[in-house]
Amino acid sequence: MTSNDTPRDPHPYVGMWVTADGFIRQELLPNGRYDEPRGNRRSAYTGSYTVTGNHLDYVDDTGFTATGDVRDGVLFHEHLVLYREARP
C-alpha cells in the first residue's frame, strides 16, 4: 500500500439488510456488489448496485434492474421492506 492508497470507510449502507420475518436477506458488499439469499436458497439473486444519496439502483447478474430507497434507516427495495441487521 502506498501513501496514496488510504483505506476508505465503507458506505453506511454496506452490510446485511433483512425482512422482518428474516426470509429475505440482502447483503450490500463494499465492492458495489450484493448477494441476496431467500429462505434456504443461497445467493438467489446477485448483482451490482450504486448509491446516489439515499437511492439505490440494482442490476442483477441476469440484467434485471430494480431500485430502492433508504428512509429513516429502513430500505424500501421495490415491494420489500428491509431492516438493518444489528451488528454483533
Short mmCIF file of C-alpha atoms in Angstrom, two decimals:
data_model
loop_
_atom_site.label_atom_id
_atom_site.label_comp_id
_atom_site.label_asym_id
_atom_site.label_seq_id
_atom_site.Cartn_x
_atom_site.Cartn_y
_atom_site.Cartn_z
CA MET A 1 0.00 0.00 0.00
CA THR A 2 1.41 3.39 -0.96
CA SER A 3 0.72 6.65 0.82
CA ASN A 4 -1.91 7.41 -1.86
CA ASP A 5 -3.77 4.16 -1.12
CA THR A 6 -5.57 5.26 2.01
CA PRO A 7 -8.32 2.86 3.05
CA ARG A 8 -11.82 4.27 2.93
CA ASP A 9 -14.63 3.58 5.32
CA PRO A 10 -17.38 1.58 3.61
CA HIS A 11 -20.58 3.35 2.67
CA PRO A 12 -23.03 3.44 5.62
CA TYR A 13 -25.49 1.23 3.70
CA VAL A 14 -22.96 -1.60 3.35
CA GLY A 15 -23.94 -4.63 5.40
CA MET A 16 -26.84 -7.01 5.87
CA TRP A 17 -30.46 -5.94 5.48
CA VAL A 18 -33.31 -8.35 6.33
CA THR A 19 -37.08 -8.54 6.08
CA ALA A 20 -38.99 -8.60 9.38
CA ASP A 21 -39.53 -12.37 9.06
CA GLY A 22 -35.87 -12.96 8.17
CA PHE A 23 -36.79 -14.84 4.98
CA ILE A 24 -35.05 -12.40 2.62
CA ARG A 25 -31.55 -11.17 3.40
CA GLN A 26 -29.74 -8.69 1.22
CA GLU A 27 -26.06 -8.11 1.82
CA LEU A 28 -24.67 -4.94 0.30
CA LEU A 29 -20.96 -5.53 -0.13
CA PRO A 30 -18.35 -2.74 -0.04
CA ASN A 31 -17.25 -3.51 -3.62
CA GLY A 32 -20.63 -2.44 -5.09
CA ARG A 33 -22.00 -6.00 -5.32
CA TYR A 34 -24.94 -7.53 -3.49
CA ASP A 35 -25.90 -11.07 -2.56
CA GLU A 36 -29.49 -11.89 -1.70
CA PRO A 37 -30.32 -15.25 -0.10
CA ARG A 38 -34.01 -16.15 0.19
CA GLY A 39 -35.06 -18.80 2.68
CA ASN A 40 -32.79 -21.81 2.17
CA ARG A 41 -31.75 -20.64 -1.29
CA ARG A 42 -28.26 -19.15 -1.05
CA SER A 43 -27.40 -16.36 -3.47
CA ALA A 44 -30.89 -16.38 -5.00
CA TYR A 45 -30.03 -13.03 -6.56
CA THR A 46 -26.64 -11.43 -7.08
CA GLY A 47 -25.55 -8.35 -8.92
CA SER A 48 -24.25 -4.83 -8.57
CA TYR A 49 -25.64 -1.71 -7.00
CA THR A 50 -24.89 2.00 -6.96
CA VAL A 51 -25.89 4.57 -4.37
CA THR A 52 -26.86 8.16 -5.09
CA GLY A 53 -27.88 9.97 -1.92
CA ASN A 54 -30.44 7.66 -0.32
CA HIS A 55 -31.38 5.96 -3.61
CA LEU A 56 -30.03 2.60 -4.78
CA ASP A 57 -30.02 1.25 -8.33
CA TYR A 58 -29.58 -2.51 -8.71
CA VAL A 59 -28.58 -4.55 -11.76
CA ASP A 60 -28.96 -8.30 -11.28
CA ASP A 61 -26.38 -10.53 -12.94
CA THR A 62 -29.13 -11.61 -15.36
CA GLY A 63 -29.74 -7.98 -16.40
CA PHE A 64 -32.88 -7.38 -14.33
CA THR A 65 -32.98 -3.90 -12.78
CA ALA A 66 -34.56 -2.68 -9.55
CA THR A 67 -34.43 0.33 -7.27
CA GLY A 68 -34.53 1.06 -3.58
CA ASP A 69 -34.56 3.97 -1.17
CA VAL A 70 -33.39 4.23 2.41
CA ARG A 71 -35.74 6.30 4.56
CA ASP A 72 -35.35 6.63 8.33
CA GLY A 73 -32.92 3.72 8.40
CA VAL A 74 -35.25 1.35 6.50
CA LEU A 75 -34.50 0.04 2.99
CA PHE A 76 -37.54 0.05 0.71
CA HIS A 77 -36.48 -2.20 -2.17
CA GLU A 78 -39.30 -2.49 -4.71
CA HIS A 79 -42.06 -4.30 -2.74
CA LEU A 80 -39.72 -5.33 0.11
CA VAL A 81 -39.10 -3.60 3.42
CA LEU A 82 -35.69 -4.46 4.86
CA TYR A 83 -34.18 -3.54 8.19
CA ARG A 84 -30.55 -3.18 9.05
CA GLU A 85 -29.31 -6.31 10.80
CA ALA A 86 -27.79 -5.50 14.18
CA ARG A 87 -24.03 -5.85 14.19
CA PRO A 88 -22.53 -8.04 16.92
#
